[in-house]
PDB file of N, CA and C in Angstrom:
ATOM      1  N   MET Y   1       0.687  -1.236  -0.174  1.00 63.00           N
ATOM      2  CA  MET Y   1      -0.007   0.355  -0.290  1.00 63.00           C
ATOM      3  C   MET Y   1       0.670   1.248  -0.242  1.00 63.00           C
ATOM      4  N   ASP Y   2      -0.362   2.483  -0.644  1.00 77.00           N
ATOM      5  CA  ASP Y   2       0.822   3.254  -0.822  1.00 77.00           C
ATOM      6  C   ASP Y   2       0.669   4.802   0.362  1.00 77.00           C
ATOM      7  N   THR Y   3       0.953   5.331   0.212  1.00 83.00           N
ATOM      8  CA  THR Y   3       0.504   6.971   1.583  1.00 83.00           C
ATOM      9  C   THR Y   3      -0.536   7.082   1.193  1.00 83.00           C
ATOM     10  N   ASN Y   4      -1.150   7.310  -0.195  1.00 84.00           N
ATOM     11  CA  ASN Y   4      -2.528   7.939  -0.826  1.00 84.00           C
ATOM     12  C   ASN Y   4      -2.726   6.891  -0.333  1.00 84.00           C
ATOM     13  N   GLU Y   5      -2.849   5.332  -0.302  1.00 82.00           N
ATOM     14  CA  GLU Y   5      -4.371   5.011   0.256  1.00 82.00           C
ATOM     15  C   GLU Y   5      -4.405   4.979   1.529  1.00 82.00           C
ATOM     16  N   TYR Y   6      -3.162   4.812   2.224  1.00 86.00           N
ATOM     17  CA  TYR Y   6      -2.893   5.160   3.879  1.00 86.00           C
ATOM     18  C   TYR Y   6      -4.622   6.680   4.215  1.00 86.00           C
ATOM     19  N   LYS Y   7      -4.255   7.948   3.358  1.00 89.00           N
ATOM     20  CA  LYS Y   7      -4.197   8.722   3.971  1.00 89.00           C
ATOM     21  C   LYS Y   7      -5.420   8.172   3.822  1.00 89.00           C
ATOM     22  N   LEU Y   8      -6.205   8.136   2.094  1.00 87.00           N
ATOM     23  CA  LEU Y   8      -7.826   7.770   2.322  1.00 87.00           C
ATOM     24  C   LEU Y   8      -8.525   7.482   2.999  1.00 87.00           C
ATOM     25  N   ARG Y   9      -7.530   5.981   3.366  1.00 89.00           N
ATOM     26  CA  ARG Y   9      -7.856   5.437   4.862  1.00 89.00           C
ATOM     27  C   ARG Y   9      -8.375   5.493   5.659  1.00 89.00           C
ATOM     28  N   GLU Y  10      -7.383   6.730   6.917  1.00 91.00           N
ATOM     29  CA  GLU Y  10      -8.010   7.332   7.361  1.00 91.00           C
ATOM     30  C   GLU Y  10      -9.105   8.707   7.442  1.00 91.00           C
ATOM     31  N   LYS Y  11      -8.939   9.216   6.451  1.00 91.00           N
ATOM     32  CA  LYS Y  11     -10.138  10.495   5.813  1.00 91.00           C
ATOM     33  C   LYS Y  11     -11.542   9.748   6.226  1.00 91.00           C
ATOM     34  N   THR Y  12     -11.549   8.062   5.311  1.00 93.00           N
ATOM     35  CA  THR Y  12     -12.792   7.642   5.396  1.00 93.00           C
ATOM     36  C   THR Y  12     -12.629   7.130   6.480  1.00 93.00           C
ATOM     37  N   LEU Y  13     -12.045   6.980   8.294  1.00 93.00           N
ATOM     38  CA  LEU Y  13     -12.248   5.517   8.880  1.00 93.00           C
ATOM     39  C   LEU Y  13     -12.346   7.148  10.238  1.00 93.00           C
ATOM     40  N   ILE Y  14     -11.507   8.710   9.238  1.00 94.00           N
ATOM     41  CA  ILE Y  14     -12.269  10.219  10.256  1.00 94.00           C
ATOM     42  C   ILE Y  14     -13.550  10.649  10.740  1.00 94.00           C
ATOM     43  N   LEU Y  15     -13.826   9.926   9.067  1.00 94.00           N
ATOM     44  CA  LEU Y  15     -15.907  10.396   8.645  1.00 94.00           C
ATOM     45  C   LEU Y  15     -16.335   9.401   8.892  1.00 94.00           C
ATOM     46  N   ASN Y  16     -16.031   8.131   9.335  1.00 95.00           N
ATOM     47  CA  ASN Y  16     -17.519   7.153   9.181  1.00 95.00           C
ATOM     48  C   ASN Y  16     -17.465   7.430  11.139  1.00 95.00           C
ATOM     49  N   GLY Y  17     -15.953   7.766  11.468  1.00 96.00           N
ATOM     50  CA  GLY Y  17     -16.605   7.593  13.806  1.00 96.00           C
ATOM     51  C   GLY Y  17     -17.225   8.683  13.683  1.00 96.00           C
ATOM     52  N   LEU Y  18     -16.788   9.606  12.583  1.00 96.00           N
ATOM     53  CA  LEU Y  18     -17.524  11.210  13.259  1.00 96.00           C
ATOM     54  C   LEU Y  18     -18.993  10.975  13.186  1.00 96.00           C
ATOM     55  N   ALA Y  19     -19.464  10.274  11.277  1.00 96.00           N
ATOM     56  CA  ALA Y  19     -20.969   9.470  11.404  1.00 96.00           C
ATOM     57  C   ALA Y  19     -21.186   8.819  12.600  1.00 96.00           C
ATOM     58  N   THR Y  20     -20.925   7.776  13.112  1.00 96.00           N
ATOM     59  CA  THR Y  20     -21.625   7.429  14.222  1.00 96.00           C
ATOM     60  C   THR Y  20     -21.262   7.473  14.608  1.00 96.00           C
ATOM     61  N   GLY Y  21     -20.823   9.227  15.407  1.00 97.00           N
ATOM     62  CA  GLY Y  21     -20.282   9.410  16.511  1.00 97.00           C
ATOM     63  C   GLY Y  21     -21.957  11.059  16.723  1.00 97.00           C
ATOM     64  N   ILE Y  22     -22.313  11.306  15.654  1.00 97.00           N
ATOM     65  CA  ILE Y  22     -22.947  12.391  15.842  1.00 97.00           C
ATOM     66  C   ILE Y  22     -24.628  12.362  16.026  1.00 97.00           C
ATOM     67  N   ALA Y  23     -23.998  11.014  14.567  1.00 97.00           N
ATOM     68  CA  ALA Y  23     -25.346  10.220  14.706  1.00 97.00           C
ATOM     69  C   ALA Y  23     -26.066   9.397  15.408  1.00 97.00           C
ATOM     70  N   THR Y  24     -25.660   8.500  16.442  1.00 97.00           N
ATOM     71  CA  THR Y  24     -25.853   8.253  17.615  1.00 97.00           C
ATOM     72  C   THR Y  24     -26.281   9.068  19.020  1.00 97.00           C
ATOM     73  N   MET Y  25     -25.896  10.115  18.944  1.00 97.00           N
ATOM     74  CA  MET Y  25     -26.430  11.715  19.183  1.00 97.00           C
ATOM     75  C   MET Y  25     -27.574  11.700  19.670  1.00 97.00           C
ATOM     76  N   CYS Y  26     -27.283  11.933  18.119  1.00 96.00           N
ATOM     77  CA  CYS Y  26     -28.476  12.616  17.687  1.00 96.00           C
ATOM     78  C   CYS Y  26     -29.667  11.653  18.089  1.00 96.00           C
ATOM     79  N   PHE Y  27     -29.367  10.746  17.743  1.00 96.00           N
ATOM     80  CA  PHE Y  27     -30.655   9.938  17.886  1.00 96.00           C
ATOM     81  C   PHE Y  27     -30.867   9.301  19.122  1.00 96.00           C
ATOM     82  N   ILE Y  28     -30.305   9.626  20.108  1.00 96.00           N
ATOM     83  CA  ILE Y  28     -30.264  10.249  22.183  1.00 96.00           C
ATOM     84  C   ILE Y  28     -30.688  10.965  22.116  1.00 96.00           C
ATOM     85  N   GLY Y  29     -30.880  12.051  21.328  1.00 95.00           N
ATOM     86  CA  GLY Y  29     -30.634  13.188  22.278  1.00 95.00           C
ATOM     87  C   GLY Y  29     -32.236  13.367  21.796  1.00 95.00           C
ATOM     88  N   ASN Y  30     -32.533  12.955  20.676  1.00 95.00           N
ATOM     89  CA  ASN Y  30     -33.996  13.303  19.561  1.00 95.00           C
ATOM     90  C   ASN Y  30     -35.435  12.627  20.761  1.00 95.00           C
ATOM     91  N   PRO Y  31     -34.845  11.185  21.537  1.00 94.00           N
ATOM     92  CA  PRO Y  31     -36.843  11.220  22.646  1.00 94.00           C
ATOM     93  C   PRO Y  31     -36.100  12.697  23.708  1.00 94.00           C
ATOM     94  N   ILE Y  32     -35.041  13.630  24.562  1.00 95.00           N
ATOM     95  CA  ILE Y  32     -35.803  13.941  25.237  1.00 95.00           C
ATOM     96  C   ILE Y  32     -36.166  15.186  24.395  1.00 95.00           C
ATOM     97  N   ALA Y  33     -35.953  15.736  23.694  1.00 94.00           N
ATOM     98  CA  ALA Y  33     -35.809  17.199  22.237  1.00 94.00           C
ATOM     99  C   ALA Y  33     -37.797  16.743  22.286  1.00 94.00           C
ATOM    100  N   CYS Y  34     -38.406  15.905  22.074  1.00 94.00           N
ATOM    101  CA  CYS Y  34     -39.244  15.250  21.829  1.00 94.00           C
ATOM    102  C   CYS Y  34     -39.797  15.851  23.391  1.00 94.00           C
ATOM    103  N   TRP Y  35     -39.945  15.231  24.704  1.00 93.00           N
ATOM    104  CA  TRP Y  35     -40.177  14.823  26.118  1.00 93.00           C
ATOM    105  C   TRP Y  35     -39.886  16.260  26.216  1.00 93.00           C
ATOM    106  N   MET Y  36     -39.127  17.327  25.703  1.00 93.00           N
ATOM    107  CA  MET Y  36     -38.802  18.696  26.424  1.00 93.00           C
ATOM    108  C   MET Y  36     -40.121  19.260  25.390  1.00 93.00           C
ATOM    109  N   TRP Y  37     -40.336  19.184  24.391  1.00 92.00           N
ATOM    110  CA  TRP Y  37     -41.234  19.520  24.059  1.00 92.00           C
ATOM    111  C   TRP Y  37     -42.898  19.615  24.305  1.00 92.00           C
ATOM    112  N   PHE Y  38     -42.931  18.404  24.753  1.00 91.00           N
ATOM    113  CA  PHE Y  38     -44.244  18.253  25.749  1.00 91.00           C
ATOM    114  C   PHE Y  38     -44.592  18.483  26.693  1.00 91.00           C
ATOM    115  N   ILE Y  39     -43.563  18.816  27.342  1.00 91.00           N
ATOM    116  CA  ILE Y  39     -43.519  19.815  29.376  1.00 91.00           C
ATOM    117  C   ILE Y  39     -43.935  21.016  28.091  1.00 91.00           C
ATOM    118  N   SER Y  40     -43.038  22.245  27.325  1.00 90.00           N
ATOM    119  CA  SER Y  40     -43.512  22.857  27.152  1.00 90.00           C
ATOM    120  C   SER Y  40     -45.430  23.123  26.678  1.00 90.00           C
ATOM    121  N   VAL Y  41     -45.403  21.829  25.935  1.00 88.00           N
ATOM    122  CA  VAL Y  41     -47.004  22.023  25.118  1.00 88.00           C
ATOM    123  C   VAL Y  41     -48.209  22.402  26.561  1.00 88.00           C
ATOM    124  N   ALA Y  42     -47.045  21.205  27.487  1.00 87.00           N
ATOM    125  CA  ALA Y  42     -48.591  20.789  28.780  1.00 87.00           C
ATOM    126  C   ALA Y  42     -47.689  22.756  28.968  1.00 87.00           C
ATOM    127  N   GLU Y  43     -47.236  22.594  29.580  1.00 86.00           N
ATOM    128  CA  GLU Y  43     -46.759  24.208  29.907  1.00 86.00           C
ATOM    129  C   GLU Y  43     -47.243  25.742  28.580  1.00 86.00           C
ATOM    130  N   ARG Y  44     -47.899  25.561  27.752  1.00 83.00           N
ATOM    131  CA  ARG Y  44     -48.436  26.674  26.597  1.00 83.00           C
ATOM    132  C   ARG Y  44     -47.294  27.558  27.049  1.00 83.00           C
ATOM    133  N   SER Y  45     -45.959  26.549  27.012  1.00 81.00           N
ATOM    134  CA  SER Y  45     -44.675  28.122  27.389  1.00 81.00           C
ATOM    135  C   SER Y  45     -43.764  28.862  25.567  1.00 81.00           C
ATOM    136  N   ARG Y  46     -44.880  29.499  25.091  1.00 81.00           N
ATOM    137  CA  ARG Y  46     -44.058  29.768  23.864  1.00 81.00           C
ATOM    138  C   ARG Y  46     -42.413  29.382  23.576  1.00 81.00           C
ATOM    139  N   ASN Y  47     -42.064  30.227  24.258  1.00 82.00           N
ATOM    140  CA  ASN Y  47     -40.806  30.244  23.914  1.00 82.00           C
ATOM    141  C   ASN Y  47     -40.372  28.581  24.395  1.00 82.00           C
ATOM    142  N   TYR Y  48     -40.080  28.188  24.661  1.00 87.00           N
ATOM    143  CA  TYR Y  48     -39.743  26.275  25.150  1.00 87.00           C
ATOM    144  C   TYR Y  48     -40.239  26.172  24.084  1.00 87.00           C
ATOM    145  N   ILE Y  49     -41.763  25.962  23.420  1.00 88.00           N
ATOM    146  CA  ILE Y  49     -42.240  25.781  22.680  1.00 88.00           C
ATOM    147  C   ILE Y  49     -40.835  25.754  21.036  1.00 88.00           C
ATOM    148  N   THR Y  50     -40.158  27.112  21.212  1.00 90.00           N
ATOM    149  CA  THR Y  50     -39.874  27.037  20.235  1.00 90.00           C
ATOM    150  C   THR Y  50     -37.413  26.421  20.385  1.00 90.00           C
ATOM    151  N   GLN Y  51     -37.608  26.312  21.208  1.00 92.00           N
ATOM    152  CA  GLN Y  51     -36.548  26.482  21.989  1.00 92.00           C
ATOM    153  C   GLN Y  51     -36.325  24.587  21.222  1.00 92.00           C
ATOM    154  N   SER Y  52     -37.381  24.124  21.553  1.00 92.00           N
ATOM    155  CA  SER Y  52     -37.612  22.221  21.901  1.00 92.00           C
ATOM    156  C   SER Y  52     -38.312  22.198  20.169  1.00 92.00           C
ATOM    157  N   THR Y  53     -38.508  22.454  19.481  1.00 92.00           N
ATOM    158  CA  THR Y  53     -38.522  22.130  17.984  1.00 92.00           C
ATOM    159  C   THR Y  53     -36.978  22.704  17.308  1.00 92.00           C
ATOM    160  N   ILE Y  54     -36.521  23.416  17.581  1.00 94.00           N
ATOM    161  CA  ILE Y  54     -35.087  23.523  17.195  1.00 94.00           C
ATOM    162  C   ILE Y  54     -34.289  22.312  17.372  1.00 94.00           C
ATOM    163  N   LEU Y  55     -33.898  22.417  18.890  1.00 95.00           N
ATOM    164  CA  LEU Y  55     -33.447  20.986  19.158  1.00 95.00           C
ATOM    165  C   LEU Y  55     -33.517  19.700  18.851  1.00 95.00           C
ATOM    166  N   ILE Y  56     -35.374  19.979  18.557  1.00 95.00           N
ATOM    167  CA  ILE Y  56     -35.516  18.412  17.489  1.00 95.00           C
ATOM    168  C   ILE Y  56     -35.354  18.508  16.184  1.00 95.00           C
ATOM    169  N   ILE Y  57     -35.291  19.271  15.237  1.00 96.00           N
ATOM    170  CA  ILE Y  57     -34.610  20.347  14.220  1.00 96.00           C
ATOM    171  C   ILE Y  57     -33.282  20.003  14.255  1.00 96.00           C
ATOM    172  N   ALA Y  58     -32.443  20.488  15.210  1.00 97.00           N
ATOM    173  CA  ALA Y  58     -30.824  20.366  15.575  1.00 97.00           C
ATOM    174  C   ALA Y  58     -30.517  18.791  15.325  1.00 97.00           C
ATOM    175  N   CYS Y  59     -31.195  17.545  15.962  1.00 96.00           N
ATOM    176  CA  CYS Y  59     -31.142  16.750  15.906  1.00 96.00           C
ATOM    177  C   CYS Y  59     -30.626  15.720  14.483  1.00 96.00           C
ATOM    178  N   ALA Y  60     -32.088  16.811  13.495  1.00 96.00           N
ATOM    179  CA  ALA Y  60     -32.812  15.688  12.735  1.00 96.00           C
ATOM    180  C   ALA Y  60     -31.967  16.240  11.555  1.00 96.00           C
ATOM    181  N   VAL Y  61     -30.858  17.151  11.640  1.00 97.00           N
ATOM    182  CA  VAL Y  61     -30.094  17.886  10.334  1.00 97.00           C
ATOM    183  C   VAL Y  61     -29.018  16.958  10.948  1.00 97.00           C
ATOM    184  N   GLY Y  62     -28.198  17.112  12.215  1.00 97.00           N
ATOM    185  CA  GLY Y  62     -27.427  16.385  12.177  1.00 97.00           C
ATOM    186  C   GLY Y  62     -27.142  14.271  11.633  1.00 97.00           C
ATOM    187  N   ALA Y  63     -28.501  14.319  11.318  1.00 97.00           N
ATOM    188  CA  ALA Y  63     -28.245  12.491  11.102  1.00 97.00           C
ATOM    189  C   ALA Y  63     -28.324  12.583  10.421  1.00 97.00           C
ATOM    190  N   LEU Y  64     -29.106  13.161   9.557  1.00 96.00           N
ATOM    191  CA  LEU Y  64     -29.140  13.413   7.934  1.00 96.00           C
ATOM    192  C   LEU Y  64     -27.879  14.029   7.310  1.00 96.00           C
ATOM    193  N   GLY Y  65     -26.861  15.118   8.313  1.00 96.00           N
ATOM    194  CA  GLY Y  65     -25.425  15.360   7.928  1.00 96.00           C
ATOM    195  C   GLY Y  65     -24.440  14.623   8.190  1.00 96.00           C
ATOM    196  N   SER Y  66     -24.918  12.953   9.214  1.00 97.00           N
ATOM    197  CA  SER Y  66     -23.914  12.059   9.798  1.00 97.00           C
ATOM    198  C   SER Y  66     -24.361  10.930   7.919  1.00 97.00           C
ATOM    199  N   LEU Y  67     -25.185  11.371   7.850  1.00 97.00           N
ATOM    200  CA  LEU Y  67     -25.857  10.646   6.624  1.00 97.00           C
ATOM    201  C   LEU Y  67     -24.946  10.524   5.663  1.00 97.00           C
ATOM    202  N   ALA Y  68     -25.042  11.176   5.191  1.00 97.00           N
ATOM    203  CA  ALA Y  68     -23.721  12.309   3.981  1.00 97.00           C
ATOM    204  C   ALA Y  68     -22.889  11.685   4.522  1.00 97.00           C
ATOM    205  N   ALA Y  69     -22.335  12.292   5.136  1.00 96.00           N
ATOM    206  CA  ALA Y  69     -20.938  11.880   5.251  1.00 96.00           C
ATOM    207  C   ALA Y  69     -20.758  10.522   4.816  1.00 96.00           C
ATOM    208  N   SER Y  70     -20.922   9.795   5.444  1.00 96.00           N
ATOM    209  CA  SER Y  70     -21.171   8.348   5.241  1.00 96.00           C
ATOM    210  C   SER Y  70     -21.590   7.568   3.650  1.00 96.00           C
ATOM    211  N   ILE Y  71     -21.918   8.231   3.119  1.00 96.00           N
ATOM    212  CA  ILE Y  71     -22.478   8.210   1.355  1.00 96.00           C
ATOM    213  C   ILE Y  71     -21.188   8.751   1.185  1.00 96.00           C
ATOM    214  N   VAL Y  72     -20.355  10.212   1.054  1.00 95.00           N
ATOM    215  CA  VAL Y  72     -18.865  10.233   1.146  1.00 95.00           C
ATOM    216  C   VAL Y  72     -18.160  10.157   1.061  1.00 95.00           C
ATOM    217  N   ALA Y  73     -17.790   9.036   2.413  1.00 95.00           N
ATOM    218  CA  ALA Y  73     -16.596   8.210   2.871  1.00 95.00           C
ATOM    219  C   ALA Y  73     -16.630   6.596   1.448  1.00 95.00           C
ATOM    220  N   ARG Y  74     -17.372   5.769   2.159  1.00 95.00           N
ATOM    221  CA  ARG Y  74     -17.811   5.393   1.311  1.00 95.00           C
ATOM    222  C   ARG Y  74     -17.925   5.313  -0.734  1.00 95.00           C
ATOM    223  N   VAL Y  75     -18.309   6.910  -0.761  1.00 95.00           N
ATOM    224  CA  VAL Y  75     -17.587   7.720  -2.427  1.00 95.00           C
ATOM    225  C   VAL Y  75     -15.622   7.439  -2.106  1.00 95.00           C
ATOM    226  N   LEU Y  76     -15.539   8.033  -1.643  1.00 92.00           N
ATOM    227  CA  LEU Y  76     -14.166   7.696  -1.311  1.00 92.00           C
ATOM    228  C   LEU Y  76     -13.002   6.566  -1.326  1.00 92.00           C
ATOM    229  N   ASN Y  77     -13.822   6.275  -0.679  1.00 91.00           N
ATOM    230  CA  ASN Y  77     -13.477   3.953  -0.322  1.00 91.00           C
ATOM    231  C   ASN Y  77     -14.432   2.574  -0.873  1.00 91.00           C
ATOM    232  N   LYS Y  78     -14.483   2.452  -2.030  1.00 90.00           N
ATOM    233  CA  LYS Y  78     -15.701   1.808  -2.186  1.00 90.00           C
ATOM    234  C   LYS Y  78     -15.058   0.263  -1.980  1.00 90.00           C
ATOM    235  N   LYS Y  79     -13.911   0.084  -0.352  1.00 89.00           N
ATOM    236  CA  LYS Y  79     -14.397  -1.361  -0.086  1.00 89.00           C
ATOM    237  C   LYS Y  79     -14.344  -0.739   1.070  1.00 89.00           C
ATOM    238  N   SER Y  80     -15.063   0.015   1.916  1.00 89.00           N
ATOM    239  CA  SER Y  80     -15.628   0.050   3.824  1.00 89.00           C
ATOM    240  C   SER Y  80     -16.549   0.203   3.607  1.00 89.00           C
ATOM    241  N   ASN Y  81     -16.891  -0.827   4.938  1.00 93.00           N
ATOM    242  CA  ASN Y  81     -18.246  -2.067   4.440  1.00 93.00           C
ATOM    243  C   ASN Y  81     -18.375  -0.693   6.057  1.00 93.00           C
ATOM    244  N   TRP Y  82     -17.788  -0.316   7.103  1.00 94.00           N
ATOM    245  CA  TRP Y  82     -17.992   0.257   7.664  1.00 94.00           C
ATOM    246  C   TRP Y  82     -19.131   1.178   7.184  1.00 94.00           C
ATOM    247  N   ALA Y  83     -18.416   1.689   6.157  1.00 94.00           N
ATOM    248  CA  ALA Y  83     -19.224   2.767   5.503  1.00 94.00           C
ATOM    249  C   ALA Y  83     -20.886   2.498   5.106  1.00 94.00           C
ATOM    250  N   ILE Y  84     -21.165   1.406   4.965  1.00 96.00           N
ATOM    251  CA  ILE Y  84     -22.656   1.287   4.415  1.00 96.00           C
ATOM    252  C   ILE Y  84     -22.912   0.126   5.786  1.00 96.00           C
ATOM    253  N   ALA Y  85     -22.225   0.146   6.559  1.00 96.00           N
ATOM    254  CA  ALA Y  85     -22.995   0.077   7.831  1.00 96.00           C
ATOM    255  C   ALA Y  85     -24.129   0.866   8.589  1.00 96.00           C
ATOM    256  N   ASN Y  86     -22.578   2.381   8.687  1.00 96.00           N
ATOM    257  CA  ASN Y  86     -23.219   4.147   8.380  1.00 96.00           C
ATOM    258  C   ASN Y  86     -24.702   3.587   7.856  1.00 96.00           C
ATOM    259  N   ILE Y  87     -24.566   3.180   6.736  1.00 97.00           N
ATOM    260  CA  ILE Y  87     -25.372   3.839   5.485  1.00 97.00           C
ATOM    261  C   ILE Y  87     -26.930   3.308   5.990  1.00 97.00           C
ATOM    262  N   VAL Y  88     -27.345   2.069   6.682  1.00 97.00           N
ATOM    263  CA  VAL Y  88     -28.231   1.323   7.078  1.00 97.00           C
ATOM    264  C   VAL Y  88     -28.198   1.296   7.963  1.00 97.00           C
ATOM    265  N   TYR Y  89     -27.533   2.272   9.509  1.00 97.00           N
ATOM    266  CA  TYR Y  89     -27.709   2.194  10.552  1.00 97.00           C
ATOM    267  C   TYR Y  89     -28.538   4.131  10.909  1.00 97.00           C
ATOM    268  N   ILE Y  90     -28.068   5.010   9.622  1.00 97.00           N
ATOM    269  CA  ILE Y  90     -28.531   6.384   9.706  1.00 97.00           C
ATOM    270  C   ILE Y  90     -29.592   5.845   9.092  1.00 97.00           C
ATOM    271  N   SER Y  91     -29.963   5.567   8.106  1.00 97.00           N
ATOM    272  CA  SER Y  91     -30.932   5.401   7.505  1.00 97.00           C
ATOM    273  C   SER Y  91     -31.905   4.416   8.067  1.00 97.00           C
ATOM    274  N   ILE Y  92     -31.910   3.818   8.357  1.00 97.00           N
ATOM    275  CA  ILE Y  92     -33.511   2.987   9.159  1.00 97.00           C
ATOM    276  C   ILE Y  92     -33.842   4.164  10.548  1.00 97.00           C
ATOM    277  N   CYS Y  93     -32.733   4.429  11.515  1.00 96.00           N
ATOM    278  CA  CYS Y  93     -32.751   5.031  12.409  1.00 96.00           C
ATOM    279  C   CYS Y  93     -33.503   5.746  12.573  1.00 96.00           C
ATOM    280  N   PHE Y  94     -32.940   6.611  10.784  1.00 96.00           N
ATOM    281  CA  PHE Y  94     -33.514   8.291  10.966  1.00 96.00           C
ATOM    282  C   PHE Y  94     -34.794   8.414  10.097  1.00 96.00           C
ATOM    283  N   VAL Y  95     -35.635   6.934   9.756  1.00 97.00           N
ATOM    284  CA  VAL Y  95     -37.027   6.377   9.239  1.00 97.00           C
ATOM    285  C   VAL Y  95     -37.616   6.129  10.582  1.00 97.00           C
ATOM    286  N   ILE Y  96     -37.273   5.077  11.254  1.00 96.00           N
ATOM    287  CA  ILE Y  96     -37.877   5.236  12.644  1.00 96.00           C
ATOM    288  C   ILE Y  96     -37.902   6.368  13.822  1.00 96.00           C
ATOM    289  N   GLY Y  97     -36.950   7.267  14.056  1.00 94.00           N
ATOM    290  CA  GLY Y  97     -37.283   8.315  14.983  1.00 94.00           C
ATOM    291  C   GLY Y  97     -38.141   9.331  14.341  1.00 94.00           C
ATOM    292  N   ALA Y  98     -37.995   9.887  13.049  1.00 95.00           N
ATOM    293  CA  ALA Y  98     -38.526  10.224  12.191  1.00 95.00           C
ATOM    294  C   ALA Y  98     -40.073   9.808  12.593  1.00 95.00           C
ATOM    295  N   LEU Y  99     -40.766   9.151  12.391  1.00 96.00           N
ATOM    296  CA  LEU Y  99     -42.265   8.331  12.569  1.00 96.00           C
ATOM    297  C   LEU Y  99     -42.822   7.995  13.340  1.00 96.00           C
ATOM    298  N   LEU Y 100     -41.978   8.408  14.407  1.00 95.00           N
ATOM    299  CA  LEU Y 100     -41.525   8.722  15.474  1.00 95.00           C
ATOM    300  C   LEU Y 100     -42.343   9.921  16.436  1.00 95.00           C
ATOM    301  N   THR Y 101     -41.426  10.742  15.594  1.00 94.00           N
ATOM    302  CA  THR Y 101     -41.169  12.439  16.495  1.00 94.00           C
ATOM    303  C   THR Y 101     -42.383  12.526  15.839  1.00 94.00           C
ATOM    304  N   TRP Y 102     -42.951  12.515  14.749  1.00 95.00           N
ATOM    305  CA  TRP Y 102     -44.152  12.804  13.855  1.00 95.00           C
ATOM    306  C   TRP Y 102     -45.242  12.657  14.342  1.00 95.00           C
ATOM    307  N   GLY Y 103     -45.483  11.399  14.215  1.00 94.00           N
ATOM    308  CA  GLY Y 103     -46.671  10.958  15.715  1.00 94.00           C
ATOM    309  C   GLY Y 103     -46.745  11.282  17.346  1.00 94.00           C
ATOM    310  N   PHE Y 104     -45.597  11.690  17.348  1.00 92.00           N
ATOM    311  CA  PHE Y 104     -45.389  11.459  18.507  1.00 92.00           C
ATOM    312  C   PHE Y 104     -46.799  12.955  18.557  1.00 92.00           C
ATOM    313  N   ILE Y 105     -45.859  14.233  18.025  1.00 90.00           N
ATOM    314  CA  ILE Y 105     -46.402  15.247  18.707  1.00 90.00           C
ATOM    315  C   ILE Y 105     -47.724  15.760  17.741  1.00 90.00           C
ATOM    316  N   ALA Y 106     -48.284  15.251  16.145  1.00 92.00           N
ATOM    317  CA  ALA Y 106     -49.630  14.859  15.637  1.00 92.00           C
ATOM    318  C   ALA Y 106     -50.289  14.575  16.772  1.00 92.00           C
ATOM    319  N   LEU Y 107     -50.199  14.028  17.620  1.00 91.00           N
ATOM    320  CA  LEU Y 107     -50.266  13.244  19.596  1.00 91.00           C
ATOM    321  C   LEU Y 107     -51.574  13.930  20.350  1.00 91.00           C
ATOM    322  N   ILE Y 108     -49.879  14.463  20.384  1.00 88.00           N
ATOM    323  CA  ILE Y 108     -50.046  16.147  21.203  1.00 88.00           C
ATOM    324  C   ILE Y 108     -50.586  16.839  20.778  1.00 88.00           C
ATOM    325  N   ASN Y 109     -50.311  17.621  19.569  1.00 86.00           N
ATOM    326  CA  ASN Y 109     -50.878  18.144  19.041  1.00 86.00           C
ATOM    327  C   ASN Y 109     -52.324  18.333  19.141  1.00 86.00           C
ATOM    328  N   SER Y 110     -53.128  17.387  18.472  1.00 89.00           N
ATOM    329  CA  SER Y 110     -54.908  16.872  19.029  1.00 89.00           C
ATOM    330  C   SER Y 110     -54.676  16.866  19.693  1.00 89.00           C
ATOM    331  N   ILE Y 111     -54.157  16.042  20.301  1.00 85.00           N
ATOM    332  CA  ILE Y 111     -55.340  16.041  22.284  1.00 85.00           C
ATOM    333  C   ILE Y 111     -54.670  17.163  23.752  1.00 85.00           C
ATOM    334  N   ALA Y 112     -54.048  18.565  22.390  1.00 68.00           N
ATOM    335  CA  ALA Y 112     -53.812  19.927  23.575  1.00 68.00           C
ATOM    336  C   ALA Y 112     -54.320  21.080  22.679  1.00 68.00           C
ATOM    337  N   TRP Y 113     -54.335  21.025  21.650  1.00 63.00           N
ATOM    338  CA  TRP Y 113     -54.831  22.396  20.791  1.00 63.00           C
ATOM    339  C   TRP Y 113     -56.510  21.561  20.348  1.00 63.00           C
TER     340      TRP Y 113
END
């Protein structure tokens, strides 16, 4: 292996590591943000509802950014199995998380308002 291959592997390892870490933090933070949103709706405090909504959106953007980083890592290194695992992991968890969040917010909005 030459040095260019090592540099490419290092870049893809860094991208995959960051993608896994950020996505995991977003998937853990999303239920917390939903709980904060629920408390804000129960208290009817507009400022906190806005902050919680921004936090939910930040979790979604972070997860999508992690998916993009994994796709870039896969394009850079076609042999990377970690990139494939990341893409599958982030895609499945993002869809499940988005559907649960959307359903939870729809349910609470139908009850609260």
